[in-house]
XYZ file of C-alpha atoms in Angstrom:
468
model
C 7.915 -22.366 -71.872
C 7.130 -23.895 -75.240
C 6.793 -21.474 -78.140
C 3.725 -21.289 -80.401
C 5.781 -22.894 -83.170
C 6.067 -26.062 -81.054
C 2.344 -26.573 -80.694
C 1.488 -28.170 -84.085
C 4.058 -30.906 -83.445
C 2.521 -32.073 -80.170
C 1.608 -35.539 -81.418
C 5.220 -36.073 -82.527
C 6.788 -34.905 -79.282
C 8.388 -36.987 -76.588
C 6.420 -37.502 -73.400
C 8.561 -34.908 -71.620
C 7.865 -32.349 -74.349
C 4.172 -33.150 -74.127
C 4.333 -32.577 -70.370
C 5.954 -29.178 -71.000
C 3.112 -28.169 -73.302
C 0.646 -29.382 -70.647
C 2.409 -27.212 -68.057
C 2.155 -24.231 -70.385
C -1.521 -25.053 -70.874
C -2.009 -24.972 -67.098
C -0.015 -21.759 -66.696
C -2.154 -20.057 -69.329
C -5.331 -21.198 -67.586
C -4.101 -19.910 -64.211
C -3.250 -16.440 -65.506
C -6.183 -14.303 -64.345
C -5.696 -11.995 -67.305
C -8.604 -13.951 -68.795
C -10.892 -12.121 -66.315
C -10.576 -9.027 -68.512
C -9.211 -10.390 -71.807
C -11.998 -12.518 -73.247
C -10.330 -13.471 -76.511
C -9.897 -17.052 -75.247
C -13.534 -17.610 -74.180
C -14.434 -19.457 -77.364
C -11.450 -21.781 -76.925
C -12.447 -22.763 -73.379
C -16.031 -23.319 -74.503
C -14.773 -25.569 -77.303
C -12.682 -27.634 -74.865
C -15.597 -28.337 -72.499
C -18.788 -26.351 -73.037
C -20.544 -27.660 -69.914
C -17.631 -26.947 -67.572
C -17.175 -23.498 -69.079
C -20.822 -22.492 -68.731
C -20.955 -23.723 -65.128
C -17.687 -22.190 -63.891
C -16.280 -19.645 -66.369
C -12.985 -20.782 -64.884
C -10.370 -22.065 -67.385
C -8.468 -23.720 -64.555
C -11.526 -25.837 -63.763
C -12.119 -26.554 -67.450
C -8.743 -28.159 -68.030
C -8.694 -30.043 -64.713
C -11.197 -32.534 -66.099
C -9.184 -33.257 -69.236
C -7.398 -36.564 -69.630
C -4.361 -37.031 -71.845
C -6.396 -38.552 -74.687
C -8.622 -35.478 -74.826
C -5.602 -33.161 -74.869
C -4.015 -35.111 -77.721
C -7.312 -35.095 -79.612
C -7.591 -31.321 -79.197
C -4.093 -30.720 -80.524
C -4.746 -33.050 -83.436
C -7.386 -30.517 -84.555
C -5.698 -27.996 -86.886
C -8.207 -25.235 -86.056
C -7.589 -25.708 -82.323
C -3.805 -25.674 -82.815
C -3.981 -22.434 -84.792
C -6.184 -20.746 -82.198
C -4.036 -21.991 -79.316
C -0.876 -20.752 -81.056
C -2.467 -17.357 -81.604
C -3.497 -17.016 -77.949
C -0.086 -18.150 -76.711
C 1.591 -15.579 -78.940
C -0.763 -12.842 -77.747
C 0.017 -13.676 -74.139
C 3.761 -13.697 -74.771
C 3.484 -10.330 -76.514
C 1.527 -8.925 -73.565
C 4.017 -10.129 -70.943
C 7.147 -9.123 -72.866
C 6.173 -5.885 -74.592
C 7.315 -2.508 -73.203
C 4.709 -0.781 -71.061
C 3.957 2.661 -69.721
C 5.744 2.261 -66.397
C 9.044 0.836 -67.637
C 10.897 4.162 -67.470
C 9.275 5.136 -64.169
C 10.127 1.794 -62.615
C 13.811 2.088 -63.428
C 14.134 5.774 -62.592
C 12.000 5.839 -59.444
C 11.646 2.383 -57.906
C 14.728 0.549 -59.096
C 14.161 -3.078 -58.159
C 11.685 -2.246 -55.385
C 7.984 -3.046 -55.509
C 4.785 -1.632 -54.108
C 3.123 -4.055 -51.679
C -0.659 -3.641 -51.831
C -2.369 -5.174 -48.782
C -6.121 -5.771 -48.813
C -8.561 -7.924 -46.846
C -10.305 -8.875 -50.114
C -9.531 -8.970 -53.843
C -12.306 -9.032 -56.436
C -10.688 -10.349 -59.606
C -13.487 -12.644 -60.776
C -15.936 -15.311 -59.714
C -13.305 -18.020 -60.152
C -11.468 -16.567 -57.122
C -14.311 -15.560 -54.759
C -12.307 -13.707 -52.118
C -14.365 -10.512 -52.029
C -17.637 -9.154 -50.729
C -18.061 -5.629 -52.073
C -16.526 -2.414 -53.312
C -13.292 -2.688 -51.359
C -12.485 -5.986 -53.079
C -13.576 -4.827 -56.533
C -11.334 -1.773 -56.184
C -8.417 -3.990 -55.112
C -8.972 -6.339 -58.058
C -9.120 -3.443 -60.523
C -5.971 -2.019 -58.933
C -4.050 -5.219 -59.712
C -5.433 -5.433 -63.262
C -4.507 -1.814 -64.003
C -1.049 -2.321 -62.490
C -0.571 -5.285 -64.819
C -1.585 -3.358 -67.931
C 0.588 -0.374 -66.984
C 3.523 -2.499 -65.850
C 3.594 -1.042 -62.333
C 6.025 -3.020 -60.092
C 3.403 -4.175 -57.612
C 2.499 -7.285 -55.635
C -0.828 -7.889 -53.885
C -1.119 -9.473 -50.436
C -4.354 -10.972 -49.069
C -5.917 -14.030 -47.447
C -7.099 -17.247 -49.111
C -10.461 -17.927 -47.474
C -11.977 -21.398 -47.434
C -15.364 -19.635 -47.740
C -15.612 -16.318 -49.542
C -18.773 -14.355 -50.233
C -22.060 -16.101 -49.644
C -24.729 -16.952 -52.201
C -28.321 -15.976 -51.518
C -31.535 -17.854 -52.210
C -35.180 -17.557 -51.191
C -36.570 -20.549 -49.319
C -40.115 -21.964 -49.490
C -41.230 -19.480 -46.808
C -40.049 -16.542 -48.881
C -37.122 -15.806 -46.581
C -33.561 -15.074 -47.663
C -31.024 -17.774 -46.840
C -27.254 -17.807 -47.247
C -24.933 -20.507 -48.547
C -21.161 -20.361 -48.224
C -19.488 -22.369 -50.967
C -16.200 -24.080 -50.091
C -13.134 -22.785 -51.919
C -11.134 -25.904 -52.742
C -7.603 -24.633 -53.356
C -7.005 -27.374 -55.944
C -9.767 -25.879 -58.089
C -8.766 -22.242 -57.707
C -6.390 -20.538 -60.171
C -3.573 -20.431 -57.595
C -0.442 -22.437 -56.887
C 1.921 -22.764 -53.912
C 4.338 -19.827 -53.708
C 7.911 -21.117 -53.795
C 11.176 -19.574 -52.708
C 14.480 -19.649 -54.581
C 15.079 -23.235 -53.460
C 11.754 -24.367 -54.894
C 10.188 -24.991 -51.477
C 6.608 -24.006 -50.634
C 6.787 -20.854 -48.502
C 5.324 -20.977 -44.989
C 5.488 -18.229 -42.366
C 4.421 -18.016 -38.739
C 2.718 -15.263 -36.744
C 2.814 -14.851 -32.955
C -0.373 -15.590 -31.005
C -0.827 -16.010 -27.243
C 0.956 -19.193 -26.214
C 1.789 -20.410 -29.711
C 2.735 -19.516 -33.285
C 0.229 -19.987 -36.107
C 1.579 -21.367 -39.373
C 0.437 -19.833 -42.677
C 0.814 -21.324 -46.139
C 1.499 -18.871 -48.974
C -0.208 -19.191 -52.363
C 0.417 -17.294 -55.584
C -2.055 -16.078 -58.188
C -0.874 -14.585 -61.471
C -2.696 -11.460 -62.653
C -1.002 -10.743 -65.966
C 2.312 -9.085 -65.075
C 1.391 -8.871 -61.377
C 1.507 -11.480 -58.585
C -1.027 -11.784 -55.782
C 0.118 -13.643 -52.652
C -2.557 -15.196 -50.467
C -2.095 -16.601 -46.958
C -3.993 -19.604 -45.666
C -4.034 -20.935 -42.087
C -5.634 -24.303 -42.934
C -2.343 -26.098 -42.370
C -2.386 -29.588 -40.793
C 0.328 -28.466 -38.358
C -1.996 -25.857 -36.825
C -4.498 -26.569 -34.098
C -8.226 -26.528 -34.925
C -8.714 -22.906 -33.827
C -5.835 -21.593 -35.894
C -6.829 -23.628 -38.937
C -10.051 -21.632 -38.857
C -8.430 -18.189 -38.991
C -8.899 -17.974 -42.767
C -12.071 -20.078 -42.821
C -14.399 -17.259 -43.864
C -14.172 -13.763 -45.276
C -14.937 -11.211 -42.539
C -15.477 -13.892 -39.926
C -17.709 -13.021 -36.994
C -16.282 -12.486 -33.526
C -13.743 -9.893 -32.437
C -10.976 -12.339 -31.551
C -11.131 -14.204 -34.846
C -11.205 -10.901 -36.739
C -8.107 -9.744 -34.831
C -6.304 -12.971 -35.716
C -7.201 -12.468 -39.383
C -5.701 -8.989 -39.336
C -2.556 -10.270 -37.613
C -2.281 -12.955 -40.305
C -2.746 -10.415 -43.095
C -0.408 -7.710 -41.786
C 2.353 -9.544 -39.931
C 2.097 -12.760 -41.967
C 1.848 -10.856 -45.241
C 5.021 -8.852 -44.648
C 6.872 -11.990 -43.536
C 5.744 -13.774 -46.693
C 7.211 -11.022 -48.880
C 10.464 -11.260 -46.939
C 10.539 -15.067 -47.315
C 10.006 -14.690 -51.062
C 12.854 -12.167 -51.277
C 10.698 -9.400 -52.786
C 12.160 -5.938 -52.006
C 9.436 -3.459 -51.033
C 9.652 0.322 -51.352
C 6.016 1.286 -50.687
C 3.589 -0.500 -48.343
C 0.029 0.441 -49.344
C -2.802 -0.395 -46.939
C -6.149 -0.689 -48.708
C -8.065 0.307 -45.559
C -6.703 -0.291 -42.075
C -7.180 -4.068 -41.805
C -3.517 -4.742 -42.621
C -2.008 -2.019 -40.413
C 0.108 -4.568 -38.524
C 2.229 -4.758 -41.697
C 3.717 -1.351 -40.860
C 4.876 -2.657 -37.477
C 6.362 -5.805 -38.985
C 8.141 -3.686 -41.577
C 9.698 -1.593 -38.800
C 10.600 -4.707 -36.770
C 12.321 -6.255 -39.775
C 14.184 -3.023 -40.525
C 15.289 -2.741 -36.897
C 16.595 -6.316 -36.888
C 18.478 -5.816 -40.157
C 20.113 -2.514 -39.224
C 20.498 -2.890 -35.466
C 18.064 -0.082 -34.611
C 15.588 0.462 -31.828
C 11.979 -0.080 -32.907
C 11.083 3.609 -32.532
C 13.938 4.641 -34.822
C 13.095 1.938 -37.375
C 9.459 3.058 -37.444
C 10.557 6.642 -37.984
C 12.645 5.524 -40.967
C 10.065 3.224 -42.587
C 6.940 5.295 -41.908
C 7.573 7.541 -44.918
C 7.096 4.519 -47.203
C 3.695 3.520 -45.800
C 0.464 4.694 -47.433
C -2.978 4.312 -45.807
C -6.076 4.588 -48.000
C -9.186 5.123 -45.903
C -12.589 4.168 -47.299
C -15.148 5.191 -44.706
C -16.382 8.677 -43.710
C -17.525 7.429 -40.288
C -14.997 6.835 -37.503
C -17.241 4.229 -35.846
C -16.969 2.016 -38.936
C -13.251 1.352 -38.418
C -12.236 -1.972 -36.904
C -11.442 -1.675 -33.195
C -10.866 -4.187 -30.413
C -11.403 -4.024 -26.655
C -8.145 -3.178 -24.928
C -8.028 -6.386 -22.825
C -8.204 -8.455 -26.024
C -5.709 -6.261 -27.907
C -3.365 -6.266 -24.894
C -3.376 -10.058 -24.670
C -2.353 -10.430 -28.304
C -0.202 -7.302 -28.279
C 1.916 -8.427 -25.349
C 3.209 -11.357 -27.406
C 4.121 -9.186 -30.382
C 5.463 -6.293 -28.278
C 8.193 -8.627 -27.066
C 9.233 -9.240 -30.684
C 9.169 -5.488 -31.357
C 11.327 -4.848 -28.295
C 8.840 -2.449 -26.702
C 6.618 -2.471 -23.638
C 3.014 -3.689 -24.000
C 1.844 -0.205 -23.017
C 3.823 1.284 -25.912
C 2.235 -1.203 -28.282
C -1.257 -0.333 -26.988
C -0.617 3.387 -27.437
C 0.035 2.895 -31.145
C -3.641 2.000 -31.599
C -5.139 4.585 -29.246
C -5.987 8.214 -29.807
C -4.668 9.014 -26.321
C -2.449 6.251 -24.975
C -2.735 4.817 -21.478
C -6.516 4.634 -21.207
C -7.565 0.999 -20.546
C -11.155 1.878 -21.459
C -10.160 3.116 -24.906
C -10.240 0.473 -27.654
C -7.357 -0.431 -29.911
C -8.326 0.953 -33.345
C -6.727 -0.266 -36.565
C -7.245 3.096 -38.285
C -5.412 4.790 -35.415
C -2.544 2.340 -35.832
C -2.506 3.049 -39.584
C -2.426 6.833 -39.035
C 0.331 6.554 -36.433
C 2.546 4.434 -38.688
C 1.898 5.811 -42.198
C 3.506 8.732 -43.956
C 0.498 9.468 -46.147
C -3.280 9.176 -45.766
C -5.507 9.025 -48.855
C -9.254 9.406 -49.045
C -11.099 8.042 -52.087
C -12.673 11.248 -53.413
C -12.371 15.009 -52.942
C -15.531 15.154 -50.811
C -14.400 12.158 -48.757
C -11.069 13.902 -48.085
C -12.876 17.024 -46.895
C -15.124 15.001 -44.552
C -12.127 13.037 -43.281
C -10.168 16.200 -42.496
C -13.064 17.905 -40.698
C -14.749 14.989 -38.911
C -12.859 11.697 -38.989
C -9.181 12.513 -38.452
C -9.270 15.987 -36.942
C -8.873 14.520 -33.427
C -5.471 13.115 -34.465
C -4.237 16.615 -35.232
C -5.581 18.874 -32.453
C -5.363 22.640 -32.981
C -4.621 22.144 -36.688
C -6.804 24.124 -39.101
C -9.153 21.631 -40.775
C -7.800 22.308 -44.258
C -4.275 21.439 -43.085
C -5.104 18.027 -41.622
C -2.877 15.789 -43.804
C -5.472 13.758 -45.665
C -5.183 13.908 -49.451
C -7.315 12.047 -51.965
C -7.027 9.777 -54.978
C -10.446 9.364 -56.555
C -11.494 5.733 -56.916
C -11.256 4.534 -60.471
C -11.975 1.392 -62.445
C -10.031 -0.939 -64.685
C -11.433 0.217 -67.998
C -11.332 -3.072 -69.988
C -13.199 -4.854 -67.170
C -16.129 -2.466 -67.063
C -16.675 -0.486 -70.272
C -19.403 -1.769 -72.555
C -18.905 -2.818 -76.160
C -20.517 0.413 -77.361
C -18.555 2.675 -74.999
C -15.335 0.946 -75.995
C -16.156 1.497 -79.656
C -16.689 5.253 -79.368
C -13.660 5.771 -77.127
C -11.508 3.704 -79.501
C -12.698 5.644 -82.550
C -11.900 8.997 -80.925
C -8.935 8.233 -78.644
C -7.421 4.916 -79.713
C -7.530 1.416 -78.277
C -4.768 1.987 -75.718
C -6.086 5.403 -74.719
C -5.882 4.826 -70.971
C -2.416 3.267 -70.864
C -0.587 6.594 -70.780
C -1.261 10.219 -69.935
C -4.937 11.109 -69.781
C -4.547 14.820 -70.491
C -5.298 14.650 -74.258
C -8.436 12.511 -73.885
C -10.841 15.340 -73.047
C -10.228 17.176 -76.309
C -10.276 13.903 -78.261
C -13.651 12.694 -76.949
C -15.081 16.168 -77.631
C -14.720 15.341 -81.317
C -17.406 12.649 -81.022
C -20.561 13.772 -82.829
C -23.935 14.281 -81.172
C -25.240 11.365 -83.231
C -22.548 9.048 -81.868
C -23.272 10.080 -78.276
C -27.033 9.719 -78.755
C -26.578 6.232 -80.207
C -24.368 5.286 -77.228
C -27.001 6.490 -74.759
C -29.678 4.491 -76.514
C -27.640 1.289 -76.531
C -26.627 1.667 -72.866
C -30.316 1.993 -71.892
C -31.327 -1.173 -73.742
């Protein structure tokens, strides 16, 4: 990486040095930290105001630049100074000590948390989300970056993410699915230690589907995204990641196989050691099986023993208070796909089916992803205190018959937000004045007493501005 001191000399550099600065330029534009750090917005607008206003995507902005425009920009002293400042700020962010440094070394060692989610809402430039689940996942990655938590995200790279709505000339709502061209998204091929683009396969009836692995940088954190649109796949398999929450039970099942099994295999191919596997809802529950299969193969264990060992490191966060809202698949469909994978696990198809059933052996009972997650996870989290209470009494009580409701093992971690992404200018000002700019990057215990020192006039002014 070139240093900020190199930037003013761009016009005097060799072509190779200029190419290095261009690579740094691209790396900066791909870092999704700009989705919550807006100090570079004016720079992107200066580079190409039209492209910035239309996309708010720095990666798109610089794609349209030719070499003459880049040289002209760096010939501008004001631009060079601003670029140097932003480069230095980014280097400081990535290299400075953070809250989790001591915890990482003392607790995790070199191991990471793998955070699996069907969607990630980081910003409009990467439209791989549809609602609250994705926004939570995006905020989770942003907060992990700011705190320095050793975490990697795992998801799917959809060719069509959320749809756009418009009202037609009859006054009816219509939907448009924009195509996500990977060349225009702030992602790049994920590469292994040999520099090769990582591909993994997942077992499907009668064939293996091939998945490409992409990487997005979110500050200090990496997000790995799997994509089935590989020319070596057949037409059906190329469509597995065609659309977020695709219709049809079979396609949905294939997506969840790609996310769980393919996601864990991608982490293994990248050589990333995982300590905790966190399922953001049950869509990725197959990851717990693939983790056990991999552990069994490495240590020469039976699958049941490997699952017993690895289960303690799996966390399942449930998001719905209604059991009927969990993904489930008819047993004939689940059995057809499960028979292929059961052979890799070294178990009978009936044993595989039982992992996703409340009471195994009933061909009329569907295969439920939440059941699989409960049966293979060491911890279940709800997303609020009330949600945990409802989950213990109504949603998961059947898994623990004859247990008193208050002892059903469902805890809770209340959903939060990534503060810099969501607080307003006025809220940020009052919190900064009373608690400091980095108030949320450490222990939160002292903040209650600190914010109590805000005057009634300050709070009244904040309320007025927030209403405007």
